[in-house]
PDB file of C-alpha atoms in Angstrom:
ATOM      1  CA  MET A   1      16.441  32.232 -33.594  1.00 44.00           C
ATOM      2  CA  ALA A   2      17.422  34.474 -30.723  1.00 47.00           C
ATOM      3  CA  ALA A   3      18.096  38.054 -31.692  1.00 49.00           C
ATOM      4  CA  GLU A   4      21.163  39.773 -30.323  1.00 48.00           C
ATOM      5  CA  GLN A   5      20.880  43.483 -29.665  1.00 49.00           C
ATOM      6  CA  PRO A   6      24.152  45.218 -28.815  1.00 50.00           C
ATOM      7  CA  THR A   7      23.732  47.876 -26.140  1.00 49.00           C
ATOM      8  CA  ALA A   8      27.241  49.235 -26.016  1.00 48.00           C
ATOM      9  CA  THR A   9      26.968  52.784 -24.684  1.00 50.00           C
ATOM     10  CA  VAL A  10      30.604  53.035 -23.782  1.00 54.00           C
ATOM     11  CA  PRO A  11      33.339  52.391 -26.350  1.00 54.00           C
ATOM     12  CA  GLY A  12      34.687  48.867 -25.894  1.00 53.00           C
ATOM     13  CA  ASP A  13      31.687  47.662 -23.889  1.00 60.00           C
ATOM     14  CA  GLN A  14      30.619  44.190 -25.207  1.00 69.00           C
ATOM     15  CA  THR A  15      27.377  43.873 -23.166  1.00 71.00           C
ATOM     16  CA  ARG A  16      24.495  42.275 -25.109  1.00 71.00           C
ATOM     17  CA  ILE A  17      20.853  41.454 -24.417  1.00 69.00           C
ATOM     18  CA  HIS A  18      19.797  38.033 -25.730  1.00 68.00           C
ATOM     19  CA  ASN A  19      16.100  37.658 -26.542  1.00 67.00           C
ATOM     20  CA  ILE A  20      15.661  33.879 -26.243  1.00 68.00           C
ATOM     21  CA  GLY A  21      11.937  33.975 -26.841  1.00 68.00           C
ATOM     22  CA  TYR A  22      10.479  32.932 -23.451  1.00 68.00           C
ATOM     23  CA  ARG A  23       6.734  33.443 -23.220  1.00 72.00           C
ATOM     24  CA  ASN A  24       4.370  33.393 -20.278  1.00 73.00           C
ATOM     25  CA  TYR A  25       2.202  30.277 -19.923  1.00 67.00           C
ATOM     26  CA  ASP A  26      -1.345  31.158 -20.948  1.00 73.00           C
ATOM     27  CA  GLY A  27      -2.919  27.659 -20.904  1.00 73.00           C
ATOM     28  CA  PRO A  28      -5.320  26.220 -18.327  1.00 78.00           C
ATOM     29  CA  ARG A  29      -4.120  25.911 -14.742  1.00 76.00           C
ATOM     30  CA  LEU A  30      -5.529  22.650 -13.395  1.00 78.00           C
ATOM     31  CA  GLY A  31      -4.617  23.212  -9.754  1.00 79.00           C
ATOM     32  CA  ARG A  32      -3.951  20.989  -6.762  1.00 84.00           C
ATOM     33  CA  ALA A  33      -6.672  18.431  -7.428  1.00 86.00           C
ATOM     34  CA  TYR A  34      -5.246  17.567 -10.842  1.00 87.00           C
ATOM     35  CA  ALA A  35      -1.705  17.380  -9.456  1.00 86.00           C
ATOM     36  CA  ARG A  36      -2.875  15.108  -6.642  1.00 89.00           C
ATOM     37  CA  ARG A  37      -4.721  12.795  -9.052  1.00 91.00           C
ATOM     38  CA  SER A  38      -1.715  12.683 -11.359  1.00 90.00           C
ATOM     39  CA  LEU A  39       0.635  11.802  -8.506  1.00 90.00           C
ATOM     40  CA  TYR A  40      -1.794   9.122  -7.318  1.00 94.00           C
ATOM     41  CA  SER A  41      -2.179   7.522 -10.743  1.00 94.00           C
ATOM     42  CA  GLN A  42       1.530   7.574 -11.509  1.00 92.00           C
ATOM     43  CA  SER A  43       2.386   6.103  -8.106  1.00 93.00           C
ATOM     44  CA  LEU A  44      -0.254   3.382  -8.523  1.00 94.00           C
ATOM     45  CA  ARG A  45       1.072   2.491 -11.966  1.00 94.00           C
ATOM     46  CA  GLY A  46       4.599   2.435 -10.579  1.00 91.00           C
ATOM     47  CA  SER A  47       3.544  -0.037  -7.876  1.00 93.00           C
ATOM     48  CA  TYR A  48       3.152  -2.619 -10.650  1.00 94.00           C
ATOM     49  CA  GLY A  49       6.025  -1.380 -12.795  1.00 90.00           C
ATOM     50  CA  LEU A  50       3.761   0.158 -15.428  1.00 90.00           C
ATOM     51  CA  GLY A  51       5.480   2.965 -17.294  1.00 84.00           C
ATOM     52  CA  ARG A  52       8.855   1.755 -16.045  1.00 82.00           C
ATOM     53  CA  SER A  53      11.469  -0.670 -17.309  1.00 85.00           C
ATOM     54  CA  ALA A  54      10.713  -4.360 -17.851  1.00 86.00           C
ATOM     55  CA  LYS A  55      12.951  -5.215 -14.903  1.00 87.00           C
ATOM     56  CA  SER A  56      10.739  -3.138 -12.607  1.00 86.00           C
ATOM     57  CA  LYS A  57       7.658  -5.136 -13.622  1.00 91.00           C
ATOM     58  CA  VAL A  58       9.060  -8.575 -12.765  1.00 94.00           C
ATOM     59  CA  LEU A  59       8.675  -8.682  -8.973  1.00 94.00           C
ATOM     60  CA  PRO A  60       5.239  -7.020  -8.565  1.00 95.00           C
ATOM     61  CA  MET A  61       3.731  -9.019 -11.417  1.00 95.00           C
ATOM     62  CA  LEU A  62       5.277 -12.242 -10.106  1.00 96.00           C
ATOM     63  CA  LEU A  63       3.856 -11.607  -6.639  1.00 96.00           C
ATOM     64  CA  PHE A  64       0.454 -10.872  -8.181  1.00 97.00           C
ATOM     65  CA  VAL A  65       0.523 -14.220  -9.978  1.00 97.00           C
ATOM     66  CA  VAL A  66       1.649 -16.010  -6.808  1.00 97.00           C
ATOM     67  CA  MET A  67      -1.278 -14.449  -4.919  1.00 97.00           C
ATOM     68  CA  CYS A  68      -3.843 -15.555  -7.518  1.00 96.00           C
ATOM     69  CA  LEU A  69      -2.478 -19.003  -8.373  1.00 96.00           C
ATOM     70  CA  PRO A  70      -3.616 -20.821  -5.180  1.00 96.00           C
ATOM     71  CA  ALA A  71      -7.096 -19.357  -5.635  1.00 96.00           C
ATOM     72  CA  ALA A  72      -7.256 -20.691  -9.174  1.00 95.00           C
ATOM     73  CA  ILE A  73      -6.120 -24.127  -7.982  1.00 95.00           C
ATOM     74  CA  MET A  74      -8.773 -24.161  -5.234  1.00 94.00           C
ATOM     75  CA  VAL A  75     -11.456 -23.266  -7.752  1.00 93.00           C
ATOM     76  CA  ALA A  76     -10.305 -26.034 -10.114  1.00 93.00           C
ATOM     77  CA  VAL A  77     -10.402 -28.579  -7.282  1.00 92.00           C
ATOM     78  CA  ALA A  78     -13.858 -27.415  -6.147  1.00 90.00           C
ATOM     79  CA  VAL A  79     -15.246 -27.663  -9.685  1.00 89.00           C
ATOM     80  CA  ALA A  80     -13.618 -31.047 -10.387  1.00 89.00           C
ATOM     81  CA  THR A  81     -14.730 -32.636  -7.119  1.00 88.00           C
ATOM     82  CA  LYS A  82     -18.145 -30.936  -7.068  1.00 86.00           C
ATOM     83  CA  ALA A  83     -17.445 -29.753  -3.536  1.00 85.00           C
ATOM     84  CA  ASN A  84     -20.140 -28.120  -1.432  1.00 87.00           C
ATOM     85  CA  ASP A  85     -17.825 -25.318  -0.301  1.00 89.00           C
ATOM     86  CA  LEU A  86     -14.466 -23.749  -1.043  1.00 91.00           C
ATOM     87  CA  PRO A  87     -11.386 -25.189   0.703  1.00 90.00           C
ATOM     88  CA  LEU A  88     -10.586 -21.787   2.263  1.00 91.00           C
ATOM     89  CA  ASP A  89     -12.787 -18.953   3.505  1.00 92.00           C
ATOM     90  CA  TYR A  90     -12.531 -15.564   1.803  1.00 95.00           C
ATOM     91  CA  THR A  91     -11.523 -13.906   5.067  1.00 94.00           C
ATOM     92  CA  ARG A  92      -8.715 -16.420   5.639  1.00 93.00           C
ATOM     93  CA  TYR A  93      -7.014 -16.131   2.269  1.00 95.00           C
ATOM     94  CA  ALA A  94      -4.975 -13.001   3.001  1.00 94.00           C
ATOM     95  CA  ILE A  95      -3.896 -14.391   6.369  1.00 93.00           C
ATOM     96  CA  VAL A  96      -2.574 -17.551   4.724  1.00 93.00           C
ATOM     97  CA  MET A  97      -0.791 -15.521   2.040  1.00 95.00           C
ATOM     98  CA  GLN A  98       0.550 -12.881   4.433  1.00 93.00           C
ATOM     99  CA  ALA A  99       4.198 -13.634   3.534  1.00 93.00           C
ATOM    100  CA  VAL A 100       3.563 -12.664  -0.102  1.00 96.00           C
ATOM    101  CA  ILE A 101       1.732  -9.503   0.979  1.00 96.00           C
ATOM    102  CA  SER A 102       4.583  -8.524   3.311  1.00 95.00           C
ATOM    103  CA  LEU A 103       7.109  -9.022   0.526  1.00 95.00           C
ATOM    104  CA  TYR A 104       5.053  -6.832  -1.811  1.00 96.00           C
ATOM    105  CA  VAL A 105       4.847  -4.039   0.766  1.00 96.00           C
ATOM    106  CA  ALA A 106       8.574  -4.318   1.455  1.00 94.00           C
ATOM    107  CA  SER A 107       9.398  -3.995  -2.242  1.00 93.00           C
ATOM    108  CA  GLN A 108       6.964  -1.232  -3.210  1.00 94.00           C
ATOM    109  CA  ALA A 109       6.780   1.073  -0.175  1.00 93.00           C
ATOM    110  CA  PRO A 110      10.458   2.130  -0.519  1.00 91.00           C
ATOM    111  CA  GLN A 111       9.983   2.381  -4.281  1.00 89.00           C
ATOM    112  CA  SER A 112       7.140   4.835  -3.694  1.00 90.00           C
ATOM    113  CA  VAL A 113       8.931   7.267  -1.365  1.00 88.00           C
ATOM    114  CA  SER A 114      12.625   6.449  -0.937  1.00 83.00           C
ATOM    115  CA  ARG A 115      13.718   7.658  -4.378  1.00 81.00           C
ATOM    116  CA  ASP A 116      12.082  11.047  -3.798  1.00 84.00           C
ATOM    117  CA  LEU A 117      14.023  11.353  -0.561  1.00 82.00           C
ATOM    118  CA  ARG A 118      17.282  10.073  -2.016  1.00 82.00           C
ATOM    119  CA  PHE A 119      17.278  12.417  -5.014  1.00 80.00           C
ATOM    120  CA  LYS A 120      15.801  15.298  -2.976  1.00 81.00           C
ATOM    121  CA  THR A 121      12.839  15.810  -5.297  1.00 81.00           C
ATOM    122  CA  VAL A 122      10.276  16.272  -2.521  1.00 81.00           C
ATOM    123  CA  PRO A 123      10.916  20.057  -2.218  1.00 79.00           C
ATOM    124  CA  LEU A 124      10.314  20.295  -5.972  1.00 80.00           C
ATOM    125  CA  TYR A 125       6.812  18.872  -5.503  1.00 79.00           C
ATOM    126  CA  PHE A 126       6.104  21.437  -2.812  1.00 77.00           C
ATOM    127  CA  SER A 127       7.396  24.310  -4.961  1.00 73.00           C
ATOM    128  CA  ARG A 128       4.240  23.892  -7.069  1.00 71.00           C
ATOM    129  CA  PRO A 129       0.602  24.257  -5.873  1.00 77.00           C
ATOM    130  CA  ILE A 130       0.730  20.746  -4.362  1.00 82.00           C
ATOM    131  CA  GLU A 131       1.055  20.729  -0.565  1.00 86.00           C
ATOM    132  CA  THR A 132       2.310  18.258   2.027  1.00 87.00           C
ATOM    133  CA  ALA A 133      -1.143  16.780   2.617  1.00 89.00           C
ATOM    134  CA  ASP A 134      -1.622  16.243  -1.125  1.00 90.00           C
ATOM    135  CA  TYR A 135       1.660  14.366  -1.457  1.00 91.00           C
ATOM    136  CA  VAL A 136       1.039  12.163   1.590  1.00 92.00           C
ATOM    137  CA  ARG A 137      -2.559  11.370   0.613  1.00 94.00           C
ATOM    138  CA  ALA A 138      -1.607  10.515  -2.962  1.00 93.00           C
ATOM    139  CA  LYS A 139       1.235   8.209  -1.903  1.00 95.00           C
ATOM    140  CA  TYR A 140      -0.819   6.573   0.858  1.00 96.00           C
ATOM    141  CA  ALA A 141      -3.855   6.059  -1.372  1.00 96.00           C
ATOM    142  CA  SER A 142      -1.783   4.684  -4.247  1.00 96.00           C
ATOM    143  CA  LEU A 143      -0.014   2.028  -2.160  1.00 96.00           C
ATOM    144  CA  ALA A 144      -3.245   1.104  -0.347  1.00 97.00           C
ATOM    145  CA  SER A 145      -4.996   0.763  -3.723  1.00 97.00           C
ATOM    146  CA  ALA A 146      -2.167  -1.386  -5.082  1.00 97.00           C
ATOM    147  CA  LEU A 147      -2.403  -3.635  -2.030  1.00 97.00           C
ATOM    148  CA  PHE A 148      -6.176  -3.860  -2.364  1.00 98.00           C
ATOM    149  CA  ILE A 149      -5.797  -4.967  -5.979  1.00 97.00           C
ATOM    150  CA  LEU A 150      -3.223  -7.558  -4.907  1.00 97.00           C
ATOM    151  CA  THR A 151      -5.402  -8.985  -2.133  1.00 97.00           C
ATOM    152  CA  ALA A 152      -8.856  -8.611  -3.701  1.00 97.00           C
ATOM    153  CA  ALA A 153      -7.986 -10.188  -7.065  1.00 97.00           C
ATOM    154  CA  PRO A 154      -7.658 -13.753  -5.672  1.00 97.00           C
ATOM    155  CA  LEU A 155     -10.917 -13.290  -3.758  1.00 97.00           C
ATOM    156  CA  LEU A 156     -12.613 -12.398  -7.050  1.00 97.00           C
ATOM    157  CA  VAL A 157     -11.134 -15.549  -8.590  1.00 96.00           C
ATOM    158  CA  LEU A 158     -12.561 -17.594  -5.702  1.00 96.00           C
ATOM    159  CA  TYR A 159     -15.960 -15.919  -6.002  1.00 96.00           C
ATOM    160  CA  VAL A 160     -16.287 -16.399  -9.751  1.00 95.00           C
ATOM    161  CA  GLY A 161     -15.085 -19.987  -9.422  1.00 93.00           C
ATOM    162  CA  ALA A 162     -17.585 -20.661  -6.635  1.00 94.00           C
ATOM    163  CA  LEU A 163     -20.433 -19.409  -8.807  1.00 93.00           C
ATOM    164  CA  LEU A 164     -19.212 -21.541 -11.707  1.00 90.00           C
ATOM    165  CA  ALA A 165     -19.172 -24.522  -9.339  1.00 89.00           C
ATOM    166  CA  LYS A 166     -22.822 -23.673  -8.541  1.00 90.00           C
ATOM    167  CA  LEU A 167     -22.227 -23.114  -4.850  1.00 92.00           C
ATOM    168  CA  ASP A 168     -24.851 -21.223  -2.859  1.00 92.00           C
ATOM    169  CA  PHE A 169     -25.046 -17.674  -4.249  1.00 94.00           C
ATOM    170  CA  ALA A 170     -26.075 -15.954  -1.007  1.00 94.00           C
ATOM    171  CA  ASP A 171     -23.379 -17.609   1.116  1.00 93.00           C
ATOM    172  CA  GLN A 172     -20.658 -16.925  -1.433  1.00 94.00           C
ATOM    173  CA  THR A 173     -21.682 -13.297  -1.891  1.00 95.00           C
ATOM    174  CA  LYS A 174     -21.719 -12.718   1.857  1.00 95.00           C
ATOM    175  CA  GLY A 175     -18.310 -14.356   2.273  1.00 94.00           C
ATOM    176  CA  PHE A 176     -16.893 -12.380  -0.665  1.00 96.00           C
ATOM    177  CA  ALA A 177     -18.135  -9.080   0.828  1.00 96.00           C
ATOM    178  CA  GLN A 178     -16.642  -9.953   4.216  1.00 95.00           C
ATOM    179  CA  GLY A 179     -13.359 -10.820   2.535  1.00 96.00           C
ATOM    180  CA  LEU A 180     -13.282  -7.470   0.731  1.00 97.00           C
ATOM    181  CA  VAL A 181     -13.793  -5.598   4.006  1.00 96.00           C
ATOM    182  CA  SER A 182     -10.977  -7.595   5.582  1.00 96.00           C
ATOM    183  CA  VAL A 183      -8.460  -6.940   2.801  1.00 97.00           C
ATOM    184  CA  ALA A 184      -9.459  -3.252   2.596  1.00 97.00           C
ATOM    185  CA  LEU A 185      -8.564  -2.845   6.270  1.00 96.00           C
ATOM    186  CA  LEU A 186      -5.368  -4.844   5.745  1.00 97.00           C
ATOM    187  CA  SER A 187      -4.403  -2.661   2.770  1.00 97.00           C
ATOM    188  CA  LEU A 188      -4.802   0.568   4.745  1.00 97.00           C
ATOM    189  CA  LEU A 189      -2.828  -0.771   7.704  1.00 97.00           C
ATOM    190  CA  PHE A 190       0.032  -2.334   5.743  1.00 97.00           C
ATOM    191  CA  ALA A 191       0.344   0.653   3.391  1.00 97.00           C
ATOM    192  CA  GLY A 192       0.599   3.060   6.298  1.00 96.00           C
ATOM    193  CA  LEU A 193       3.177   1.018   8.183  1.00 95.00           C
ATOM    194  CA  GLY A 194       5.222   0.371   5.045  1.00 95.00           C
ATOM    195  CA  LEU A 195       5.347   4.035   4.040  1.00 95.00           C
ATOM    196  CA  VAL A 196       6.250   5.223   7.543  1.00 95.00           C
ATOM    197  CA  ILE A 197       9.150   2.779   7.741  1.00 94.00           C
ATOM    198  CA  ALA A 198      10.322   3.486   4.183  1.00 92.00           C
ATOM    199  CA  SER A 199      10.205   7.259   4.684  1.00 91.00           C
ATOM    200  CA  VAL A 200      12.784   7.059   7.465  1.00 88.00           C
ATOM    201  CA  THR A 201      15.657   6.278   5.092  1.00 84.00           C
ATOM    202  CA  PRO A 202      16.431   7.342   1.510  1.00 82.00           C
ATOM    203  CA  ARG A 203      18.195   4.011   0.947  1.00 85.00           C
ATOM    204  CA  ARG A 204      15.804   1.617  -0.776  1.00 83.00           C
ATOM    205  CA  GLY A 205      17.663  -1.483   0.403  1.00 86.00           C
ATOM    206  CA  PHE A 206      17.487  -0.402   4.032  1.00 88.00           C
ATOM    207  CA  GLY A 207      13.790   0.356   3.626  1.00 88.00           C
ATOM    208  CA  ILE A 208      13.081  -3.102   2.209  1.00 90.00           C
ATOM    209  CA  ALA A 209      14.942  -4.822   5.047  1.00 92.00           C
ATOM    210  CA  ALA A 210      13.225  -2.698   7.701  1.00 92.00           C
ATOM    211  CA  VAL A 211       9.712  -3.351   6.366  1.00 93.00           C
ATOM    212  CA  ILE A 212      10.333  -7.107   6.140  1.00 92.00           C
ATOM    213  CA  ALA A 213      11.762  -7.137   9.655  1.00 91.00           C
ATOM    214  CA  VAL A 214       8.827  -5.273  11.202  1.00 92.00           C
ATOM    215  CA  LEU A 215       6.097  -7.284   9.461  1.00 91.00           C
ATOM    216  CA  THR A 216       7.613 -10.761   9.676  1.00 90.00           C
ATOM    217  CA  ILE A 217       9.456 -10.627  12.998  1.00 91.00           C
ATOM    218  CA  SER A 218       6.431  -9.168  14.795  1.00 92.00           C
ATOM    219  CA  TYR A 219       4.203 -11.915  13.370  1.00 92.00           C
ATOM    220  CA  GLY A 220       6.676 -14.663  14.296  1.00 91.00           C
ATOM    221  CA  ALA A 221       7.141 -13.337  17.814  1.00 93.00           C
ATOM    222  CA  VAL A 222       3.412 -12.920  18.442  1.00 92.00           C
ATOM    223  CA  SER A 223       2.583 -16.371  17.041  1.00 90.00           C
ATOM    224  CA  THR A 224       5.234 -17.960  19.271  1.00 90.00           C
ATOM    225  CA  LEU A 225       3.973 -16.179  22.379  1.00 91.00           C
ATOM    226  CA  GLN A 226       0.389 -17.149  21.548  1.00 88.00           C
ATOM    227  CA  ALA A 227       1.378 -20.793  21.186  1.00 87.00           C
ATOM    228  CA  ILE A 228       3.151 -20.720  24.547  1.00 88.00           C
ATOM    229  CA  ALA A 229       0.168 -19.047  26.204  1.00 86.00           C
ATOM    230  CA  GLU A 230      -2.230 -21.602  24.726  1.00 84.00           C
ATOM    231  CA  VAL A 231      -0.120 -24.538  25.923  1.00 83.00           C
ATOM    232  CA  GLN A 232      -0.005 -23.082  29.408  1.00 81.00           C
ATOM    233  CA  SER A 233      -3.790 -22.752  29.428  1.00 68.00           C
ATOM    234  CA  GLY A 234      -3.612 -18.988  29.227  1.00 61.00           C
ATOM    235  CA  THR A 235      -6.406 -18.812  26.670  1.00 62.00           C
ATOM    236  CA  GLY A 236      -7.351 -15.314  27.778  1.00 72.00           C
ATOM    237  CA  ALA A 237      -3.862 -14.034  27.019  1.00 83.00           C
ATOM    238  CA  VAL A 238      -3.836 -15.400  23.463  1.00 85.00           C
ATOM    239  CA  SER A 239      -6.232 -12.751  22.189  1.00 86.00           C
ATOM    240  CA  TRP A 240      -4.451  -9.845  23.873  1.00 89.00           C
ATOM    241  CA  ILE A 241      -1.055 -10.912  22.546  1.00 90.00           C
ATOM    242  CA  GLY A 242      -2.494 -10.682  19.036  1.00 90.00           C
ATOM    243  CA  LEU A 243      -2.648  -6.894  19.383  1.00 91.00           C
ATOM    244  CA  PHE A 244       1.103  -6.618  18.797  1.00 92.00           C
ATOM    245  CA  SER A 245       1.335  -7.748  15.166  1.00 93.00           C
ATOM    246  CA  PRO A 246      -0.326  -6.192  12.083  1.00 94.00           C
ATOM    247  CA  ILE A 247      -1.422  -9.482  10.549  1.00 94.00           C
ATOM    248  CA  THR A 248      -2.870 -10.836  13.811  1.00 93.00           C
ATOM    249  CA  LEU A 249      -4.735  -7.551  14.252  1.00 93.00           C
ATOM    250  CA  ILE A 250      -6.511  -8.114  10.950  1.00 94.00           C
ATOM    251  CA  ASP A 251      -7.059 -11.761  11.845  1.00 93.00           C
ATOM    252  CA  GLY A 252      -8.651 -10.743  15.144  1.00 92.00           C
ATOM    253  CA  VAL A 253     -10.978  -8.182  13.529  1.00 94.00           C
ATOM    254  CA  ALA A 254     -12.065 -10.721  10.909  1.00 93.00           C
ATOM    255  CA  ALA A 255     -12.677 -13.402  13.534  1.00 91.00           C
ATOM    256  CA  ALA A 256     -14.657 -11.071  15.802  1.00 90.00           C
ATOM    257  CA  PHE A 257     -16.877  -9.309  13.276  1.00 91.00           C
ATOM    258  CA  LEU A 258     -16.575 -10.941   9.842  1.00 90.00           C
ATOM    259  CA  GLY A 259     -17.291 -14.552  10.704  1.00 83.00           C
ATOM    260  CA  ALA A 260     -13.747 -15.746   9.979  1.00 84.00           C
ATOM    261  CA  THR A 261     -12.088 -18.776  11.542  1.00 83.00           C
ATOM    262  CA  SER A 262      -9.148 -17.431  13.518  1.00 84.00           C
ATOM    263  CA  ALA A 263      -5.587 -18.582  12.895  1.00 83.00           C
ATOM    264  CA  PHE A 264      -4.829 -18.122  16.590  1.00 86.00           C
ATOM    265  CA  PRO A 265      -3.676 -21.271  18.455  1.00 80.00           C
ATOM    266  CA  GLY A 266      -6.704 -23.424  19.182  1.00 74.00           C
ATOM    267  CA  GLY A 267      -8.716 -21.548  16.567  1.00 74.00           C
ATOM    268  CA  VAL A 268     -10.205 -19.308  19.258  1.00 72.00           C
ATOM    269  CA  GLY A 269     -10.262 -15.674  18.186  1.00 77.00           C
ATOM    270  CA  PRO A 270     -11.257 -12.595  20.172  1.00 83.00           C
ATOM    271  CA  GLY A 271     -14.869 -12.098  21.191  1.00 81.00           C
ATOM    272  CA  ASN A 272     -16.903  -9.013  20.409  1.00 80.00           C
ATOM    273  CA  GLY A 273     -15.522  -7.046  23.360  1.00 86.00           C
ATOM    274  CA  GLU A 274     -11.928  -7.873  22.551  1.00 88.00           C
ATOM    275  CA  GLY A 275     -12.703  -7.412  18.849  1.00 91.00           C
ATOM    276  CA  ALA A 276     -13.742  -3.805  19.535  1.00 94.00           C
ATOM    277  CA  VAL A 277     -10.283  -3.220  20.999  1.00 94.00           C
ATOM    278  CA  TYR A 278      -8.755  -4.778  17.875  1.00 95.00           C
ATOM    279  CA  VAL A 279     -10.728  -2.382  15.672  1.00 95.00           C
ATOM    280  CA  LEU A 280      -9.718   0.635  17.750  1.00 96.00           C
ATOM    281  CA  VAL A 281      -6.048  -0.352  17.723  1.00 96.00           C
ATOM    282  CA  THR A 282      -6.120  -0.971  13.950  1.00 96.00           C
ATOM    283  CA  LEU A 283      -7.784   2.364  13.196  1.00 96.00           C
ATOM    284  CA  GLY A 284      -5.427   4.068  15.646  1.00 97.00           C
ATOM    285  CA  LEU A 285      -2.384   2.640  13.878  1.00 96.00           C
ATOM    286  CA  ILE A 286      -3.719   3.817  10.512  1.00 97.00           C
ATOM    287  CA  ALA A 287      -4.307   7.325  11.885  1.00 96.00           C
ATOM    288  CA  CYS A 288      -0.868   7.373  13.552  1.00 96.00           C
ATOM    289  CA  ALA A 289       0.803   6.269  10.310  1.00 95.00           C
ATOM    290  CA  TYR A 290      -0.874   9.097   8.423  1.00 95.00           C
ATOM    291  CA  GLY A 291       0.092  11.615  11.114  1.00 95.00           C
ATOM    292  CA  LEU A 292       3.722  10.462  11.166  1.00 93.00           C
ATOM    293  CA  LEU A 293       3.920  10.741   7.380  1.00 93.00           C
ATOM    294  CA  MET A 294       2.547  14.292   7.542  1.00 92.00           C
ATOM    295  CA  ARG A 295       5.119  15.322  10.138  1.00 91.00           C
ATOM    296  CA  ARG A 296       7.923  13.644   8.247  1.00 87.00           C
ATOM    297  CA  TYR A 297       7.180  15.413   4.966  1.00 86.00           C
ATOM    298  CA  GLN A 298       6.527  18.749   6.604  1.00 84.00           C
ATOM    299  CA  LYS A 299      10.143  18.623   7.771  1.00 79.00           C
ATOM    300  CA  VAL A 300      11.450  17.362   4.439  1.00 73.00           C
ATOM    301  CA  GLY A 301       9.661  20.094   2.517  1.00 59.00           C
ATOM    302  CA  LEU A 302      11.196  22.915   4.529  1.00 53.00           C
TER     303      LEU A 302
END
């Protein structure tokens, strides 16, 4: 119990000193690395609603199931029919399911950063040893990891199912590895774009709408222009138009260097020379997204 010590030196003075028992912290100080890891792990768990209310788990878990269900069906068909190959290449799966991936990014990118902006908790992070770079890296890595889990899990289902169906081990392992590289690049790109867009507004609803608009409208516009160019025999233009949408960027990289069948009109993807441009643009967008996030949170933390 707090002790009250009257210090009245002048008659009638009611001034008191209250000893409320505060003590200095003398435990271990774990530093920036521990804070960064903690922020990463908590953000990753939050991307799937873990540690949050049951309502928060519904959408991410539902999208995870939707991503894996077609893979399970393909495996069942391949096993039942004793097929010689899977119905869909590993590198094509994420492209086919890009609508589900876009919806996941749109729902979880604002969840990761918009609440911190809305409730003005970002300066509180920076009042501790954690710095701007730590916050940005933890948030970026957590969303990219969540996306990688979302996109790699169905590939694992396909791979295990292919081995159970006794398909060629070498071919399936090579395709699985190529698919993992493809979805890793996709995860980095989509996480960066999603976080940059979501960090512009503290309103979660606006962030969701903006992310959906950027990812889906750009893909629809690019696909339409590619179809028009292909009909008009502008086959050379089809590949260059693909540079203006995130999902077609990944499709082009996979077609050029990972042996994927392109989803471009006519099935003709970029060659090695054009593919190098695709890689440079993709890596440039990832670097720009990281830089924009750093600048954004340097201003917020002031």
